[in-house]
mmCIF file of C-alpha atoms in Angstrom:
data_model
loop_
_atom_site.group_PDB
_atom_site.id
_atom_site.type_symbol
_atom_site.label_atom_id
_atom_site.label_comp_id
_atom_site.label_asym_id
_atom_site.label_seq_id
_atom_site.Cartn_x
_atom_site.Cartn_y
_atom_site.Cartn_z
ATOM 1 C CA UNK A 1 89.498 12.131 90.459
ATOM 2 C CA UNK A 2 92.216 10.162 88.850
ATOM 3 C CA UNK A 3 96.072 11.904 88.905
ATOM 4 C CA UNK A 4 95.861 12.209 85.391
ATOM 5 C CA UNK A 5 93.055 14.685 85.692
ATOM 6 C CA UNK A 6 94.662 16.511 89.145
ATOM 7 C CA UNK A 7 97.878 16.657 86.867
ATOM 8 C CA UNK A 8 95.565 18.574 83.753
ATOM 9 C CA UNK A 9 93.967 20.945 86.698
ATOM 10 C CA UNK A 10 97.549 21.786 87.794
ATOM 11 C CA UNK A 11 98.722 22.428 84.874
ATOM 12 C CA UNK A 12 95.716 24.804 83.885
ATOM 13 C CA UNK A 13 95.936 26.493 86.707
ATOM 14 C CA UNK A 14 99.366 27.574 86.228
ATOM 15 C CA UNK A 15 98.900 28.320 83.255
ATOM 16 C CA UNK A 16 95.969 31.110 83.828
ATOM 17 C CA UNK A 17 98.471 32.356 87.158
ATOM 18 C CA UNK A 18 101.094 33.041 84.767
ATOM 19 C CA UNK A 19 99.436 34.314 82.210
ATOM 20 C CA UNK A 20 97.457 37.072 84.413
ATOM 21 C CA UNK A 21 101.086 37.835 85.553
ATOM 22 C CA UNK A 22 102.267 38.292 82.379
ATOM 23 C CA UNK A 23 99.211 40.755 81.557
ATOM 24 C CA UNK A 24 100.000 42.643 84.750
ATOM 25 C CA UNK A 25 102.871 43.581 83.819
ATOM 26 C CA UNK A 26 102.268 44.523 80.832
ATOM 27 C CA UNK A 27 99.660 46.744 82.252
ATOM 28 C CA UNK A 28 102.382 48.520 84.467
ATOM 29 C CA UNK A 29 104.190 48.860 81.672
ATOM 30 C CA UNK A 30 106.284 46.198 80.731
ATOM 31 C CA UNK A 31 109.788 44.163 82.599
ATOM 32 C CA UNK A 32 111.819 47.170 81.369
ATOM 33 C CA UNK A 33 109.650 49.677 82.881
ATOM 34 C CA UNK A 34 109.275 47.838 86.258
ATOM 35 C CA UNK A 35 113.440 47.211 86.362
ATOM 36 C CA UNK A 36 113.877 51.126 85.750
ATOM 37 C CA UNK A 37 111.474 51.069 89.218
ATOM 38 C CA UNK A 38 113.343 49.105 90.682
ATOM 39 C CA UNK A 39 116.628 50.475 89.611
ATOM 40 C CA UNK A 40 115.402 53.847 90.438
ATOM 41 C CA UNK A 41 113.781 53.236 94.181
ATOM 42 C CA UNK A 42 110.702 53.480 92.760
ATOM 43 C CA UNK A 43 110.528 56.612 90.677
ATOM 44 C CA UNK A 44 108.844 56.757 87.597
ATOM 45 C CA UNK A 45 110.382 58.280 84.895
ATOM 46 C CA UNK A 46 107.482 60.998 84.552
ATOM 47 C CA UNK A 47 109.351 62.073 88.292
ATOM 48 C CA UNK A 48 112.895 62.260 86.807
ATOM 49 C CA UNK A 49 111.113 64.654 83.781
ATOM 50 C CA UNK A 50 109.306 66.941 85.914
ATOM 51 C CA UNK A 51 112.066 67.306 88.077
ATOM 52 C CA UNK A 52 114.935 68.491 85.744
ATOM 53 C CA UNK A 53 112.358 70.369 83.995
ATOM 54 C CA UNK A 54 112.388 72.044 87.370
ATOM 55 C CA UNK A 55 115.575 72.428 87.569
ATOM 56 C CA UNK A 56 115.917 74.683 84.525
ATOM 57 C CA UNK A 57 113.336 76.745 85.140
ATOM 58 C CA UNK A 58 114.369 80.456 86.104
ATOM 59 C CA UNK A 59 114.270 81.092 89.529
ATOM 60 C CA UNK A 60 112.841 84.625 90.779
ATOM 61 C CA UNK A 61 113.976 86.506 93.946
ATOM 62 C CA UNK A 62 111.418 86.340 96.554
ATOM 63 C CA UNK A 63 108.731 84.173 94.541
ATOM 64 C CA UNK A 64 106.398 82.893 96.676
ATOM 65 C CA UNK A 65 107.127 78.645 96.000
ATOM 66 C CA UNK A 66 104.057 76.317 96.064
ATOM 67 C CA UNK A 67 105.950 72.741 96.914
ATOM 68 C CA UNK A 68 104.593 69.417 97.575
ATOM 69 C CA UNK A 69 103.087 66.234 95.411
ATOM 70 C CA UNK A 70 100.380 65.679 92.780
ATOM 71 C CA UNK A 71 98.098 67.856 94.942
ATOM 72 C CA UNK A 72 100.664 70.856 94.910
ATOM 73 C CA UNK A 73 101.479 69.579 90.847
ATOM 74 C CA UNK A 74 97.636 69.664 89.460
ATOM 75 C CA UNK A 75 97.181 73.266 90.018
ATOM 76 C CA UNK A 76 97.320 76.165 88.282
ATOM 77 C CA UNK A 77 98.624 78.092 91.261
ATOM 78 C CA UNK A 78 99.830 81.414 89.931
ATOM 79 C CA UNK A 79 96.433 82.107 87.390
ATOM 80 C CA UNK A 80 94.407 81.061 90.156
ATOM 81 C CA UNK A 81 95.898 84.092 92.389
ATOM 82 C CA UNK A 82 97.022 86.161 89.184
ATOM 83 C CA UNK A 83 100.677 87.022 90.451
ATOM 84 C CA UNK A 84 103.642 85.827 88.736
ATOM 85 C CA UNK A 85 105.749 85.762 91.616
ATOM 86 C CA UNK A 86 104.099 82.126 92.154
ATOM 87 C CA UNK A 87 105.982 78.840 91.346
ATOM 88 C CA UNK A 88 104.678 75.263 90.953
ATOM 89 C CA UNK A 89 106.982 73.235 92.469
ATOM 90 C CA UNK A 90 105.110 69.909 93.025
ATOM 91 C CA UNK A 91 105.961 67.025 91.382
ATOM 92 C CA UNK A 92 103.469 63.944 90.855
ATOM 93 C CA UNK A 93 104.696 61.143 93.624
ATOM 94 C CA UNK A 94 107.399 63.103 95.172
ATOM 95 C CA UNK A 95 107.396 62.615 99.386
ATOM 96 C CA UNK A 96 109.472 64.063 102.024
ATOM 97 C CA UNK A 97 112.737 62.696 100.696
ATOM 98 C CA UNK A 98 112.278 63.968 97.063
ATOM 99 C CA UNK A 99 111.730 67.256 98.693
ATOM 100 C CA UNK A 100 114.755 67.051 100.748
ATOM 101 C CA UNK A 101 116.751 66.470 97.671
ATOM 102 C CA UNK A 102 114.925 69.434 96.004
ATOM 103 C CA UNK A 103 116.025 72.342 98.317
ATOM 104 C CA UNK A 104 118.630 73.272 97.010
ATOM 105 C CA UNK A 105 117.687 74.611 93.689
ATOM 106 C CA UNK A 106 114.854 75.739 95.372
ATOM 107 C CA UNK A 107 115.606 77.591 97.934
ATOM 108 C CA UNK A 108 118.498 79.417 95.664
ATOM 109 C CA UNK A 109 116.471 82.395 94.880
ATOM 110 C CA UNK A 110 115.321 82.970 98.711
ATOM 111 C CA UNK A 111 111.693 82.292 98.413
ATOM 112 C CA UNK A 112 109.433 85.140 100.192
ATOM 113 C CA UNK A 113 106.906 82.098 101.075
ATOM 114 C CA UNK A 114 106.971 78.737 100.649
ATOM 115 C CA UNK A 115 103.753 76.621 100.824
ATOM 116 C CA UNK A 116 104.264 72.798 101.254
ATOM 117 C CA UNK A 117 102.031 70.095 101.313
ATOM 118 C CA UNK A 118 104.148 66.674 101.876
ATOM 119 C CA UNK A 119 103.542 63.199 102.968
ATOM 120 C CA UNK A 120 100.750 61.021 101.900
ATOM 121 C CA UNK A 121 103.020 59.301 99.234
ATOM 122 C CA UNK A 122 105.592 58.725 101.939
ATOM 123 C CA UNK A 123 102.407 56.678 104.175
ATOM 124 C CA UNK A 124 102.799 54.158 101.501
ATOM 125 C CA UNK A 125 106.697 53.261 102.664
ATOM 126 C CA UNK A 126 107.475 55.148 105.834
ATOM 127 C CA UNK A 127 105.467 55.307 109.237
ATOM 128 C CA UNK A 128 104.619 58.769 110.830
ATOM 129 C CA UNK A 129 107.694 59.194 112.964
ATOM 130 C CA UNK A 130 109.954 58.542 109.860
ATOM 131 C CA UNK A 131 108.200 61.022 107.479
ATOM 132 C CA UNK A 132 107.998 63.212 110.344
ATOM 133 C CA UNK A 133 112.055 63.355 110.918
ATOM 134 C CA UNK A 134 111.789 63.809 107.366
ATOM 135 C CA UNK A 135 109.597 67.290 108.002
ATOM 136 C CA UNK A 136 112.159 68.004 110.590
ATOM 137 C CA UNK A 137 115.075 68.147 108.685
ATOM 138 C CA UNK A 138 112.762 70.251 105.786
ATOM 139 C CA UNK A 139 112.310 72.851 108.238
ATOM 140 C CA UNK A 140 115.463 73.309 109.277
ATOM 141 C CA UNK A 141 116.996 73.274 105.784
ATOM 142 C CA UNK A 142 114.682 76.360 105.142
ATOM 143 C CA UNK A 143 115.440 78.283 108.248
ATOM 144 C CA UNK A 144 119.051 77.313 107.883
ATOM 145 C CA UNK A 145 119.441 78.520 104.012
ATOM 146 C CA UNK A 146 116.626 80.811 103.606
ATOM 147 C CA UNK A 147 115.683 82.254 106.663
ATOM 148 C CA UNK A 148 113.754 85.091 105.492
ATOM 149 C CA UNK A 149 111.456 82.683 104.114
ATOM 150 C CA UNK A 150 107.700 82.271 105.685
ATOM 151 C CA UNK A 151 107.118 78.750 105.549
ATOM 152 C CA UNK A 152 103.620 77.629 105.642
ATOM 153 C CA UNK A 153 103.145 74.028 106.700
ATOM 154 C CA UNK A 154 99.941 72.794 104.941
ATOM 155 C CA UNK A 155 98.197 70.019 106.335
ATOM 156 C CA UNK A 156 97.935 65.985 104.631
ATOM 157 C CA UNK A 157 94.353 65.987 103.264
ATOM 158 C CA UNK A 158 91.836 63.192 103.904
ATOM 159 C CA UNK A 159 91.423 60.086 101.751
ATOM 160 C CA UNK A 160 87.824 58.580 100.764
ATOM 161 C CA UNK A 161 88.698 54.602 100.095
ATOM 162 C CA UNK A 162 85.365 54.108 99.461
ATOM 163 C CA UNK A 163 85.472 55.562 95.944
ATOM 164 C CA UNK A 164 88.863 53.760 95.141
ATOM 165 C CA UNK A 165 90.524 51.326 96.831
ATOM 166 C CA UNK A 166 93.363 53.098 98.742
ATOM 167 C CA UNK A 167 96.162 51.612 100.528
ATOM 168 C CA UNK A 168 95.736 54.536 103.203
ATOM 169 C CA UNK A 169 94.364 55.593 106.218
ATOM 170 C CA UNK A 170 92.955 58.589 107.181
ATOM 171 C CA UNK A 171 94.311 57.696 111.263
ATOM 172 C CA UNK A 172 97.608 57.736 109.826
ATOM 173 C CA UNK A 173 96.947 60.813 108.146
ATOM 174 C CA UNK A 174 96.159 62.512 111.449
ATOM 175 C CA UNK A 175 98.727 61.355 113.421
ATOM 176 C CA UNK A 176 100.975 62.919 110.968
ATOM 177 C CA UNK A 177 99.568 66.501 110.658
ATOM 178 C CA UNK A 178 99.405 66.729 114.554
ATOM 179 C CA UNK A 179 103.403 65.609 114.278
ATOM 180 C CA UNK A 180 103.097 68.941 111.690
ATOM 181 C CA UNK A 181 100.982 70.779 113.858
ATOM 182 C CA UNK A 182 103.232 70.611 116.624
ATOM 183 C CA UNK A 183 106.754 70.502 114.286
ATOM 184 C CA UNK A 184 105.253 74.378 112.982
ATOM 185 C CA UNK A 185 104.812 75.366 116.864
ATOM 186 C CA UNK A 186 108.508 74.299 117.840
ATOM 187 C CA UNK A 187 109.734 76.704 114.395
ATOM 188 C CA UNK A 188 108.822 79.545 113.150
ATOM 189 C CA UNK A 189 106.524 77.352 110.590
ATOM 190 C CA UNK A 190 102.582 78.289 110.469
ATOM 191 C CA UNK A 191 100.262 75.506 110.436
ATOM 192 C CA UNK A 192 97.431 75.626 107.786
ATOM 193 C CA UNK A 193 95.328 72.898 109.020
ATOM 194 C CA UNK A 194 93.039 72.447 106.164
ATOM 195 C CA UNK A 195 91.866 68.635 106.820
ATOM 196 C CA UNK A 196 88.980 69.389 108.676
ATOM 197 C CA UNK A 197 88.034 71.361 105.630
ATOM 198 C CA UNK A 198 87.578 68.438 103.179
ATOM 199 C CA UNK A 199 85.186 65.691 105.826
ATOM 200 C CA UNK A 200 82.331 64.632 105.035
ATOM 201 C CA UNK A 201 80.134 63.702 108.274
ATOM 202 C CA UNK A 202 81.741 59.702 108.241
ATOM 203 C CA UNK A 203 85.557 61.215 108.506
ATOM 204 C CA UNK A 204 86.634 60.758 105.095
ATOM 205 C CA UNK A 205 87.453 63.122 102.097
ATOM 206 C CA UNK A 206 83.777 64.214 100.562
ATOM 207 C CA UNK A 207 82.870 62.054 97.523
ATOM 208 C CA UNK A 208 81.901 65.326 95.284
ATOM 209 C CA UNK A 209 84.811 66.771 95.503
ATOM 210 C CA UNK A 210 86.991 63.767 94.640
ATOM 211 C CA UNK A 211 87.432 61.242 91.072
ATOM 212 C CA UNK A 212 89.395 58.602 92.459
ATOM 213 C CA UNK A 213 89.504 59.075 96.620
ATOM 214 C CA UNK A 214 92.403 60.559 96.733
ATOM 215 C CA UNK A 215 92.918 63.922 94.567
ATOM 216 C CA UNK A 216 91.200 67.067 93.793
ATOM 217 C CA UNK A 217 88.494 68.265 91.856
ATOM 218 C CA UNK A 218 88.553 71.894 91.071
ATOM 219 C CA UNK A 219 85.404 72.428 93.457
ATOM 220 C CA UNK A 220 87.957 70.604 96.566
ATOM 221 C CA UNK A 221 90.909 73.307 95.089
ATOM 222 C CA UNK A 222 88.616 76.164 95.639
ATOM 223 C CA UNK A 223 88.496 75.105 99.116
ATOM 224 C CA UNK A 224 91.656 75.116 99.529
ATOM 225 C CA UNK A 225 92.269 78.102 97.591
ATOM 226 C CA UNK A 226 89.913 80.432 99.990
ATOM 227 C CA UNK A 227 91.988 78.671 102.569
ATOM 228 C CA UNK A 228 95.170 80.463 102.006
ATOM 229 C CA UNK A 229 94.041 83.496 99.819
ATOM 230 C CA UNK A 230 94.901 86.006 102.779
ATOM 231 C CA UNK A 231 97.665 83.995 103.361
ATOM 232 C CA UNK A 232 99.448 84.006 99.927
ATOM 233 C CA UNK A 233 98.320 88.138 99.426
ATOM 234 C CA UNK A 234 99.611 89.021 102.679
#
């Protein structure tokens, strides 16, 4: 092959590199869109919406607080157990730091009960211990501020990469809720270990109850709804 024709090849092939870059981004929408990310450590600018919508919203004394991610986020929580006194406080990609940052407004109006699920986002950056001092300093915001508050430590649910590709692991996963586990026993946190709840016999989140591996359908949320029913009507 003459250098003429390795120069043509080189050129071709840079050529189809770049331009599947360019269509990338595009696809994550756009260099202004991805410099906001950047700009912004990350968070999308659906996060910055939901969260001062949040942040206007009318706090009642003694609610009971539903807190967390996209799992906490994609439920109906206060229809599901017909009681008003229940807020939706999750917010699609939020972790451990987001809900550090949250607190405050939250725990303003001194929450009866809050339920938090936490920490699958933060797998993505952080390693167990780190998300774990993150927990640490969670729980003692809430019995520092709010101490009348029952706090209810949910546990991370499984992941099922073999739907979707996931960047994830379910070992990871329970390495952190046994950091949980034994983070509720040193407070005066309760555990709600509901992992073992969503396996299917290979260890991984069950296919049916899953679109993409990672959240829930409404058959997985009525799981975890009869979970906590006694729980949230106690």
């Amino acid at each position: 092959m003459n250098r003429r024709m390795l120069l043509f090849l080189s050129v071709l092939l840079n050529v189809i590199l770049i331009s599947g870059f360019v269509i990338l981004i595009q696809k994550l929408g756009g260099i202004k869109y991805l410099v906001y990310r950047f700009r912004h450590d990350g968070i999308t600018g659906v996060y910055e919406h939901r969260k001062n919508i949040l942040e206007k919203m009318p706090e009642t004394s003694g609610a009971i607080v539903f807190l967390g991610d996209s799992h906490t986020a994609y439920q109906e929580w206060a229809e599901v157990f017909q009681s008003p006194a229940i807020k939706n406080r999750g917010i699609a990609g939020d972790g451990t730091e987001g809900v550090l940052k949250r607190l405050p407004t939250i725990l303003e109006s001194r929450p009866s009960k809050i339920f938090l699920m936490i920490g699958v986002n933060d797998l993505l950056f952080l390693s167990p211990d780190q998300i774990l001092e993150n927990y640490r300093l969670i729980v003692e915001t809430i019995n520092k501020n709010s101490p009348q508050t029952k706090l209810y430590l949910q546990s991370i649910l499984p992941v099922n990469p073999n739907v979707r590709f996931l960047p994830l692991s379910n070992r990871d996963i329970e390495r952190l809720n046994l950091g949980i586990e034994a983070l509720a026993k040193k407070s005066k946190a309760e555990f709600v270990n509901l992992y073992p709840r969503f396996l299917d016999s290979s260890g991984l989140l069950k296919s049916e109850l899953t679109q993409d591996g990672i959240h829930l359908d409404q058959p997985g949320y009525e799981i975890w709804i009869a979970a906590i029913r006694n729980l949230v009507k106690s």
